[in-house]
Amino acid sequence: MTSLAIGSGLPDQPIPHAMILPVGDDEFEAELFCRELNLFLEATMRPRLRTIYETRIHPELVERLGREPTRREIAKAMREVEVNKLWYSLRTQTQQAMYKVAGEIIERQAPSLKQAARNLENGPGTLTLDPDLEIPRYMQALDTHNLQGGYHTEREADDLRAGAIYDRNMTVNRMGMQGALTDDSGITMSGWIESAFPDLKPKRILEMGCTVGHTLVPFKQRFPDAEVIGIDVAAPCLRYGHARAAALGADVHFSQQNAETTNFPDGSFDLVYSYILLHETSAKALPNIIRECHRLLRPGGVMMHGEAPQFDELDAYTASLRDWDITCNYEPFMDTIYELNLEEIYRDAGFAPGASFRHFIPSEHVRKNGVDPRITRNGGKFFVTGAVK
Ligand SMILES: C[S@@+](CC[C@H](N)C(=O)[O-])C[C@H]1O[C@@H](n2cnc3c(N)ncnc32)[C@H](O)[C@@H]1O
């Protein structure tokens, strides 16, 4: 069997598609080590930090403040706790180690990866790039997820490395967290759309911020008769995503566009959605994106955004856990985006008052495969908000 490890004594992991590169024994061990360390930090150590908070830090804060602490006060206090400092440091180092290992695997086989993409360039599906598209300033200003160059940086012609690293980290290093194809988000959210809006029967579907198509492909599989289009500003991710989707036999279309101002006509979609896009945009870009969703939907069409829950859905301690992402993982916008009144922004964009929704959807991956929710990205649930036009 072709596997992720070449000749390793470790259990074989089948390669999920043609764009995932095979690895040698040492690389396999290194990836396995990073994956296990990550799981240990999430599933074993995170709950211990909560115990420290509940038994020591929370009583101290209440005593000092004379009231319950806010998420920011909790985060500030926890930053002083030695084991929490260690957790922050190990989590950051594990992430850097993952990038290093994935980067070396991809670098070593760069010609094969490019060739694999060329073999798949005729589809199914299409790729439309716009070399003149301006990358939003909020993306240029920081290396999102602490990955050098973020999603968009191109180091050579036809570069697809940022997409390859993203897929490798989600699919190989976090294997099991979101399904073998990192498709739990798309399977779960598209299933919910089908059952919550049985009359929608979408014929045209747009994903904003599709990266390499992890969520896009399952939407096509759920609604095979629909035209399914994914937009993103990052060319390396779109190139990789097109090849990956073609390798999976999915007839989906990738287009390089800014979600704030797309080139599609008014009212031309039945469903416009995103998954973990909003928290990576600025508080200025977000309302523009919502207005664009409203413009693109036909009357009766549905807008849905899958995200981590807004802070008002969480207890203050759980909300404070975003502090690592905000301070160490170059995701500063989480601090404000998860605090916004989305429903007000939906109304300002033209959606009728009362037309919005919020929902927690149980993960299909957890339900079907009995996966421990602690090791899933979302604790076993997907949070969606949106509105019907
Ligand atoms: C976390 S990723 C989304 C993951 C993806 N939806 C999935 O399911 O795998 C965020 C993506 O949003 C893209 N992005 C950020 N701002 C954007 C904008 N204004 N327009 C289009 N894409 C944007 C980034 O390039 C990045 O690929």
Short mmCIF file of C-alpha atoms and ligand atoms in Angstrom, two decimals:
data_model
loop_
_atom_site.label_atom_id
_atom_site.label_comp_id
_atom_site.label_asym_id
_atom_site.label_seq_id
_atom_site.Cartn_x
_atom_site.Cartn_y
_atom_site.Cartn_z
CA MET A 1 0.00 0.00 0.00
CA THR A 2 1.20 3.54 -0.72
CA SER A 3 1.47 5.13 2.65
CA LEU A 4 2.60 8.25 4.41
CA ALA A 5 5.63 6.33 5.72
CA ILE A 6 8.07 4.64 3.39
CA GLY A 7 9.05 1.33 4.97
CA SER A 8 8.43 2.50 8.53
CA GLY A 9 7.66 -0.08 11.21
CA LEU A 10 4.87 2.22 12.36
CA PRO A 11 1.27 1.64 11.31
CA ASP A 12 0.61 2.65 7.72
CA GLN A 13 -1.59 5.65 7.04
CA PRO A 14 -3.01 5.55 3.54
CA ILE A 15 -2.28 8.66 1.50
CA PRO A 16 -5.67 10.41 1.21
CA HIS A 17 -5.07 11.98 -2.23
CA ALA A 18 -2.42 12.58 -4.89
CA MET A 19 -1.31 15.97 -3.56
CA ILE A 20 -0.19 14.62 -0.17
CA LEU A 21 3.46 13.61 -0.49
CA PRO A 22 4.87 10.33 0.85
CA VAL A 23 7.59 10.55 3.51
CA GLY A 24 10.65 8.68 4.71
CA ASP A 25 10.96 7.00 8.11
CA ASP A 26 12.55 9.94 9.93
CA GLU A 27 10.02 12.39 8.55
CA PHE A 28 7.19 10.08 9.56
CA GLU A 29 8.57 9.82 13.10
CA ALA A 30 8.93 13.61 13.27
CA GLU A 31 5.36 14.18 12.11
CA LEU A 32 4.05 11.55 14.50
CA PHE A 33 5.97 13.14 17.39
CA CYS A 34 4.52 16.59 16.66
CA ARG A 35 1.01 15.20 16.28
CA GLU A 36 1.18 13.29 19.59
CA LEU A 37 2.63 16.28 21.41
CA ASN A 38 -0.14 18.48 20.09
CA LEU A 39 -2.82 16.01 21.14
CA PHE A 40 -1.22 15.71 24.58
CA LEU A 41 -1.25 19.48 25.02
CA GLU A 42 -4.88 19.76 23.93
CA ALA A 43 -6.46 16.69 25.50
CA THR A 44 -4.36 16.14 28.63
CA MET A 45 -2.78 19.42 29.65
CA ARG A 46 -5.55 21.90 28.80
CA PRO A 47 -7.96 20.37 31.37
CA ARG A 48 -5.22 20.56 34.04
CA LEU A 49 -4.84 24.28 33.40
CA ARG A 50 -8.56 24.69 34.01
CA THR A 51 -8.17 22.94 37.37
CA ILE A 52 -5.36 25.35 38.31
CA TYR A 53 -7.60 28.24 37.31
CA GLU A 54 -10.62 27.01 39.25
CA THR A 55 -8.82 26.05 42.43
CA ARG A 56 -6.24 28.85 42.72
CA ILE A 57 -6.46 31.71 40.21
CA HIS A 58 -10.24 32.23 40.18
CA PRO A 59 -10.55 32.57 43.99
CA GLU A 60 -7.57 34.96 44.03
CA LEU A 61 -9.10 37.13 41.28
CA VAL A 62 -12.54 37.25 42.91
CA GLU A 63 -10.96 38.20 46.22
CA ARG A 64 -8.88 40.96 44.62
CA LEU A 65 -11.54 42.36 42.24
CA GLY A 66 -14.59 41.87 44.42
CA ARG A 67 -16.44 40.46 41.37
CA GLU A 68 -16.16 37.80 38.68
CA PRO A 69 -13.15 38.40 36.36
CA THR A 70 -13.46 39.14 32.65
CA ARG A 71 -11.81 36.94 30.01
CA ARG A 72 -9.01 39.50 29.61
CA GLU A 73 -8.35 39.58 33.35
CA ILE A 74 -8.27 35.80 33.43
CA ALA A 75 -5.88 35.65 30.48
CA LYS A 76 -3.57 38.23 32.08
CA ALA A 77 -3.50 36.31 35.38
CA MET A 78 -2.94 32.96 33.66
CA ARG A 79 0.00 34.40 31.68
CA GLU A 80 1.83 34.62 35.01
CA VAL A 81 1.25 30.95 35.91
CA GLU A 82 4.45 28.96 35.26
CA VAL A 83 2.82 25.84 33.81
CA ASN A 84 0.62 27.98 31.60
CA LYS A 85 3.74 29.75 30.30
CA LEU A 86 5.15 26.31 29.58
CA TRP A 87 1.94 25.34 27.73
CA TYR A 88 2.09 28.50 25.59
CA SER A 89 5.73 27.85 24.81
CA LEU A 90 5.28 24.14 23.98
CA ARG A 91 2.21 24.81 21.84
CA THR A 92 4.12 27.45 19.88
CA GLN A 93 7.18 25.24 19.49
CA THR A 94 5.09 22.25 18.40
CA GLN A 95 3.47 24.40 15.75
CA GLN A 96 6.87 25.65 14.54
CA ALA A 97 8.20 22.07 14.49
CA MET A 98 5.20 21.00 12.39
CA TYR A 99 5.88 23.76 9.89
CA LYS A 100 9.57 22.86 9.77
CA VAL A 101 8.93 19.16 9.15
CA ALA A 102 6.15 19.81 6.61
CA GLY A 103 8.25 22.51 4.91
CA GLU A 104 11.21 20.14 4.49
CA ILE A 105 9.04 17.32 3.13
CA ILE A 106 7.49 19.70 0.60
CA GLU A 107 10.80 21.38 -0.29
CA ARG A 108 12.52 18.02 -0.89
CA GLN A 109 9.78 16.92 -3.29
CA ALA A 110 8.84 20.31 -4.75
CA PRO A 111 9.26 19.19 -8.41
CA SER A 112 7.01 16.13 -7.86
CA LEU A 113 4.40 18.28 -6.17
CA LYS A 114 4.37 20.75 -9.05
CA GLN A 115 4.19 17.90 -11.53
CA ALA A 116 1.28 16.34 -9.62
CA ALA A 117 -0.53 19.70 -9.84
CA ARG A 118 0.21 19.96 -13.58
CA ASN A 119 -1.21 16.47 -14.11
CA LEU A 120 -4.45 17.63 -12.49
CA GLU A 121 -4.73 21.10 -14.01
CA ASN A 122 -7.45 20.11 -16.49
CA GLY A 123 -9.84 19.31 -13.70
CA PRO A 124 -12.54 18.41 -12.98
CA GLY A 125 -13.18 21.95 -11.85
CA THR A 126 -11.41 25.19 -12.77
CA LEU A 127 -8.89 27.66 -11.41
CA THR A 128 -9.07 31.38 -12.16
CA LEU A 129 -6.27 33.58 -10.82
CA ASP A 130 -6.00 37.36 -10.81
CA PRO A 131 -2.34 38.41 -10.58
CA ASP A 132 -3.42 42.04 -10.06
CA LEU A 133 -5.56 41.34 -7.02
CA GLU A 134 -4.42 43.36 -4.03
CA ILE A 135 -3.87 41.28 -0.91
CA PRO A 136 -5.76 42.92 2.01
CA ARG A 137 -3.52 44.99 4.26
CA TYR A 138 -4.57 43.02 7.35
CA MET A 139 -3.10 39.89 5.71
CA GLN A 140 0.08 41.53 4.52
CA ALA A 141 0.68 42.97 7.97
CA LEU A 142 1.14 39.65 9.77
CA ASP A 143 2.13 36.01 9.32
CA THR A 144 -1.22 34.41 10.20
CA HIS A 145 -0.78 31.27 12.35
CA ASN A 146 2.89 32.19 12.72
CA LEU A 147 3.53 30.72 9.27
CA GLN A 148 6.15 32.79 7.48
CA GLY A 149 4.49 34.58 4.55
CA GLY A 150 1.00 33.54 5.65
CA TYR A 151 -1.38 32.06 3.09
CA HIS A 152 -0.63 34.35 0.20
CA THR A 153 3.13 34.81 -0.27
CA GLU A 154 4.47 33.50 -3.57
CA ARG A 155 8.16 32.65 -3.69
CA GLU A 156 8.30 31.53 -7.32
CA ALA A 157 6.08 31.11 -10.37
CA ASP A 158 3.15 28.74 -9.82
CA ASP A 159 3.98 28.49 -6.13
CA LEU A 160 1.63 26.23 -4.19
CA ARG A 161 3.66 25.61 -1.04
CA ALA A 162 1.51 27.61 1.39
CA GLY A 163 -1.45 25.45 0.32
CA ALA A 164 0.59 22.26 0.61
CA ILE A 165 1.75 23.16 4.13
CA TYR A 166 -1.78 24.07 5.19
CA ASP A 167 -3.18 20.76 3.92
CA ARG A 168 -0.34 18.73 5.40
CA ASN A 169 -0.79 20.33 8.81
CA MET A 170 -4.54 19.83 8.86
CA THR A 171 -4.64 16.40 7.21
CA VAL A 172 -1.46 14.68 8.40
CA ASN A 173 -0.38 16.43 11.59
CA ARG A 174 -3.88 16.74 12.95
CA MET A 175 -5.15 13.48 11.50
CA GLY A 176 -8.22 12.31 13.37
CA MET A 177 -9.21 15.78 14.52
CA GLN A 178 -11.36 16.61 11.51
CA GLY A 179 -11.54 13.41 9.51
CA ALA A 180 -9.08 11.85 7.06
CA LEU A 181 -9.77 14.60 4.49
CA THR A 182 -10.24 17.43 6.99
CA ASP A 183 -13.81 17.54 5.75
CA ASP A 184 -15.83 17.37 8.97
CA SER A 185 -16.63 21.10 8.71
CA GLY A 186 -18.10 20.72 5.22
CA ILE A 187 -19.90 17.44 5.88
CA THR A 188 -21.45 18.76 9.10
CA MET A 189 -22.36 22.27 7.90
CA SER A 190 -23.75 21.15 4.51
CA GLY A 191 -25.81 18.45 6.26
CA TRP A 192 -27.25 21.07 8.57
CA ILE A 193 -28.11 23.40 5.66
CA GLU A 194 -29.91 20.55 3.93
CA SER A 195 -32.01 19.70 6.97
CA ALA A 196 -32.57 23.24 8.33
CA PHE A 197 -33.50 24.71 4.92
CA PRO A 198 -35.13 21.80 3.06
CA ASP A 199 -36.65 24.11 0.41
CA LEU A 200 -33.40 25.91 -0.41
CA LYS A 201 -32.14 23.21 -2.81
CA PRO A 202 -29.12 25.38 -3.75
CA LYS A 203 -28.11 25.51 -7.40
CA ARG A 204 -25.26 28.03 -6.91
CA ILE A 205 -23.08 27.98 -3.83
CA LEU A 206 -20.20 30.29 -2.89
CA GLU A 207 -17.60 29.75 -0.18
CA MET A 208 -15.67 32.87 0.86
CA GLY A 209 -12.11 32.22 2.10
CA CYS A 210 -11.97 28.61 0.90
CA THR A 211 -8.15 28.15 1.28
CA VAL A 212 -7.48 24.66 -0.18
CA GLY A 213 -11.13 23.56 -0.35
CA HIS A 214 -11.41 21.38 2.77
CA THR A 215 -14.98 22.62 3.33
CA LEU A 216 -15.80 23.34 -0.31
CA VAL A 217 -15.44 19.77 -1.61
CA PRO A 218 -17.98 18.24 0.82
CA PHE A 219 -20.52 20.94 -0.13
CA LYS A 220 -20.23 19.76 -3.74
CA GLN A 221 -20.59 16.16 -2.62
CA ARG A 222 -23.74 17.06 -0.63
CA PHE A 223 -25.26 19.12 -3.48
CA PRO A 224 -23.84 17.43 -6.62
CA ASP A 225 -26.11 19.34 -9.04
CA ALA A 226 -25.03 22.74 -7.74
CA GLU A 227 -22.32 24.94 -9.22
CA VAL A 228 -19.91 25.29 -6.32
CA ILE A 229 -17.36 28.13 -6.28
CA GLY A 230 -14.69 28.96 -3.72
CA ILE A 231 -12.93 32.32 -3.54
CA ASP A 232 -9.81 33.29 -1.67
CA VAL A 233 -7.16 35.97 -2.03
CA ALA A 234 -4.24 33.51 -1.67
CA ALA A 235 -3.04 32.15 -5.02
CA PRO A 236 -0.76 29.39 -3.57
CA CYS A 237 -3.73 27.95 -1.66
CA LEU A 238 -6.06 28.16 -4.67
CA ARG A 239 -3.54 26.44 -6.98
CA TYR A 240 -3.08 23.66 -4.48
CA GLY A 241 -6.83 23.50 -3.75
CA HIS A 242 -7.69 23.11 -7.44
CA ALA A 243 -5.26 20.20 -7.82
CA ARG A 244 -6.45 18.62 -4.57
CA ALA A 245 -10.13 18.87 -5.58
CA ALA A 246 -9.34 17.41 -9.00
CA ALA A 247 -7.45 14.55 -7.31
CA LEU A 248 -10.60 13.90 -5.28
CA GLY A 249 -12.75 14.05 -8.42
CA ALA A 250 -14.67 17.13 -7.24
CA ASP A 251 -15.96 19.50 -9.93
CA VAL A 252 -15.57 22.74 -7.96
CA HIS A 253 -14.30 26.13 -9.11
CA PHE A 254 -11.59 28.19 -7.44
CA SER A 255 -11.33 31.91 -8.11
CA GLN A 256 -8.91 34.48 -6.71
CA GLN A 257 -11.09 37.25 -5.34
CA ASN A 258 -11.51 39.43 -2.30
CA ALA A 259 -14.71 38.55 -0.41
CA GLU A 260 -15.26 42.24 0.29
CA THR A 261 -15.84 43.00 -3.42
CA THR A 262 -16.36 40.07 -5.76
CA ASN A 263 -17.12 40.17 -9.48
CA PHE A 264 -20.33 38.08 -9.31
CA PRO A 265 -23.69 39.66 -10.26
CA ASP A 266 -26.30 40.70 -7.66
CA GLY A 267 -28.58 37.91 -6.46
CA SER A 268 -26.59 35.17 -8.22
CA PHE A 269 -26.25 32.68 -5.33
CA ASP A 270 -28.66 30.58 -3.26
CA LEU A 271 -26.12 29.98 -0.52
CA VAL A 272 -23.05 31.99 0.51
CA TYR A 273 -21.02 30.64 3.40
CA SER A 274 -17.62 30.75 5.05
CA TYR A 275 -15.78 28.60 7.53
CA ILE A 276 -13.28 30.20 9.95
CA LEU A 277 -12.84 33.18 7.64
CA LEU A 278 -14.32 36.01 9.71
CA HIS A 279 -11.87 35.89 12.64
CA GLU A 280 -8.98 36.25 10.19
CA THR A 281 -10.36 39.47 8.73
CA SER A 282 -10.30 42.91 10.32
CA ALA A 283 -13.22 44.61 12.05
CA LYS A 284 -13.27 46.96 9.04
CA ALA A 285 -13.35 44.17 6.42
CA LEU A 286 -15.97 42.06 8.16
CA PRO A 287 -18.98 44.39 7.59
CA ASN A 288 -17.90 44.73 3.93
CA ILE A 289 -17.92 40.94 3.59
CA ILE A 290 -21.39 40.69 5.14
CA ARG A 291 -22.70 43.42 2.79
CA GLU A 292 -21.21 41.47 -0.13
CA CYS A 293 -23.00 38.30 1.06
CA HIS A 294 -26.28 40.23 1.08
CA ARG A 295 -25.67 41.59 -2.41
CA LEU A 296 -24.81 38.17 -3.83
CA LEU A 297 -27.81 36.31 -2.43
CA ARG A 298 -31.13 36.00 -4.23
CA PRO A 299 -34.21 36.71 -2.11
CA GLY A 300 -34.72 33.69 0.17
CA GLY A 301 -31.02 32.76 -0.12
CA VAL A 302 -29.01 31.82 2.96
CA MET A 303 -25.80 33.28 4.39
CA MET A 304 -23.94 31.09 6.91
CA HIS A 305 -20.61 31.61 8.70
CA GLY A 306 -19.02 28.75 10.63
CA GLU A 307 -16.71 30.01 13.37
CA ALA A 308 -15.52 29.42 16.87
CA PRO A 309 -18.32 30.64 19.16
CA GLN A 310 -18.72 34.35 19.86
CA PHE A 311 -17.49 35.20 23.36
CA ASP A 312 -21.04 35.80 24.60
CA GLU A 313 -21.69 32.06 24.08
CA LEU A 314 -18.83 31.06 26.39
CA ASP A 315 -17.96 31.25 30.06
CA ALA A 316 -15.18 33.78 30.76
CA TYR A 317 -12.51 31.11 31.31
CA THR A 318 -13.25 29.31 28.02
CA ALA A 319 -13.23 32.66 26.20
CA SER A 320 -9.86 33.48 27.81
CA LEU A 321 -8.31 30.41 26.11
CA ARG A 322 -8.20 32.42 22.86
CA ASP A 323 -5.34 34.33 24.45
CA TRP A 324 -2.77 31.93 23.01
CA ASP A 325 -4.15 32.40 19.48
CA ILE A 326 -4.25 36.17 19.93
CA THR A 327 -0.81 36.63 21.49
CA CYS A 328 1.23 33.71 20.07
CA ASN A 329 -0.49 32.51 16.90
CA TYR A 330 -0.80 35.83 15.07
CA GLU A 331 -4.59 35.89 15.14
CA PRO A 332 -5.09 39.32 16.76
CA PHE A 333 -8.50 39.93 15.19
CA MET A 334 -10.07 37.23 17.35
CA ASP A 335 -9.91 39.67 20.23
CA THR A 336 -12.45 41.99 18.60
CA ILE A 337 -14.29 39.82 16.06
CA TYR A 338 -15.60 37.37 18.68
CA GLU A 339 -16.96 40.31 20.62
CA LEU A 340 -18.86 41.96 17.77
CA ASN A 341 -22.63 42.02 17.67
CA LEU A 342 -22.94 40.03 14.45
CA GLU A 343 -26.71 40.25 14.34
CA GLU A 344 -26.48 44.05 14.28
CA ILE A 345 -23.93 43.86 11.45
CA TYR A 346 -26.26 41.52 9.52
CA ARG A 347 -29.11 44.02 9.95
CA ASP A 348 -26.89 46.92 8.87
CA ALA A 349 -25.99 44.95 5.75
CA GLY A 350 -29.66 44.70 4.78
CA PHE A 351 -30.84 41.42 6.32
CA ALA A 352 -34.25 41.79 7.96
CA PRO A 353 -34.45 41.98 11.76
CA GLY A 354 -35.36 38.49 12.95
CA ALA A 355 -33.88 36.85 9.84
CA SER A 356 -30.64 35.85 11.56
CA PHE A 357 -29.76 32.58 13.26
CA ARG A 358 -27.17 31.06 15.60
CA HIS A 359 -26.75 27.37 16.03
CA PHE A 360 -24.39 24.73 17.46
CA ILE A 361 -24.22 21.72 15.11
CA PRO A 362 -22.91 18.42 16.47
CA SER A 363 -19.90 17.20 14.49
CA GLU A 364 -20.66 14.35 12.07
CA HIS A 365 -17.11 13.02 12.53
CA VAL A 366 -17.58 12.72 16.28
CA ARG A 367 -21.07 11.21 15.88
CA LYS A 368 -20.09 8.62 13.26
CA ASN A 369 -16.61 7.66 14.40
CA GLY A 370 -16.90 8.07 18.15
CA VAL A 371 -13.90 10.44 18.19
CA ASP A 372 -13.00 11.99 21.54
CA PRO A 373 -14.42 15.55 21.20
CA ARG A 374 -11.43 16.91 23.16
CA ILE A 375 -9.17 16.23 20.20
CA THR A 376 -11.47 17.76 17.60
CA ARG A 377 -10.99 21.34 16.62
CA ASN A 378 -14.36 22.44 17.95
CA GLY A 379 -14.99 20.30 20.99
CA GLY A 380 -17.39 18.22 18.93
CA LYS A 381 -19.61 21.09 17.75
CA PHE A 382 -19.62 23.64 14.97
CA PHE A 383 -20.97 27.10 15.73
CA VAL A 384 -22.74 28.81 12.84
CA THR A 385 -24.35 32.21 12.52
CA GLY A 386 -26.07 33.71 9.53
CA ALA A 387 -29.23 35.12 8.07
CA VAL A 388 -31.84 34.46 5.40
CA LYS A 389 -32.28 37.22 2.79
C1 LIG B 1 -8.72 29.77 8.12
S1 LIG B 1 -8.69 29.97 6.44
C2 LIG B 1 -10.25 29.29 5.94
C3 LIG B 1 -10.31 27.79 5.90
C4 LIG B 1 -11.25 27.21 4.88
N1 LIG B 1 -12.52 27.88 4.85
C5 LIG B 1 -11.44 25.73 5.12
O1 LIG B 1 -12.56 25.32 5.28
O2 LIG B 1 -10.46 25.01 5.13
C6 LIG B 1 -8.95 31.66 6.09
C7 LIG B 1 -8.79 31.99 4.61
O3 LIG B 1 -9.40 33.24 4.34
C8 LIG B 1 -8.67 33.88 3.32
N2 LIG B 1 -9.06 35.30 3.36
C9 LIG B 1 -8.82 36.23 4.30
N3 LIG B 1 -9.38 37.40 3.97
C10 LIG B 1 -10.01 37.21 2.79
C11 LIG B 1 -10.78 38.05 1.93
N4 LIG B 1 -11.03 39.32 2.23
N5 LIG B 1 -11.27 37.52 0.80
C12 LIG B 1 -11.03 36.23 0.46
N6 LIG B 1 -10.31 35.40 1.23
C13 LIG B 1 -9.81 35.87 2.38
C14 LIG B 1 -7.23 33.57 3.66
O4 LIG B 1 -6.39 33.71 2.54
C15 LIG B 1 -7.35 32.11 4.13
O5 LIG B 1 -7.13 31.23 3.07
#
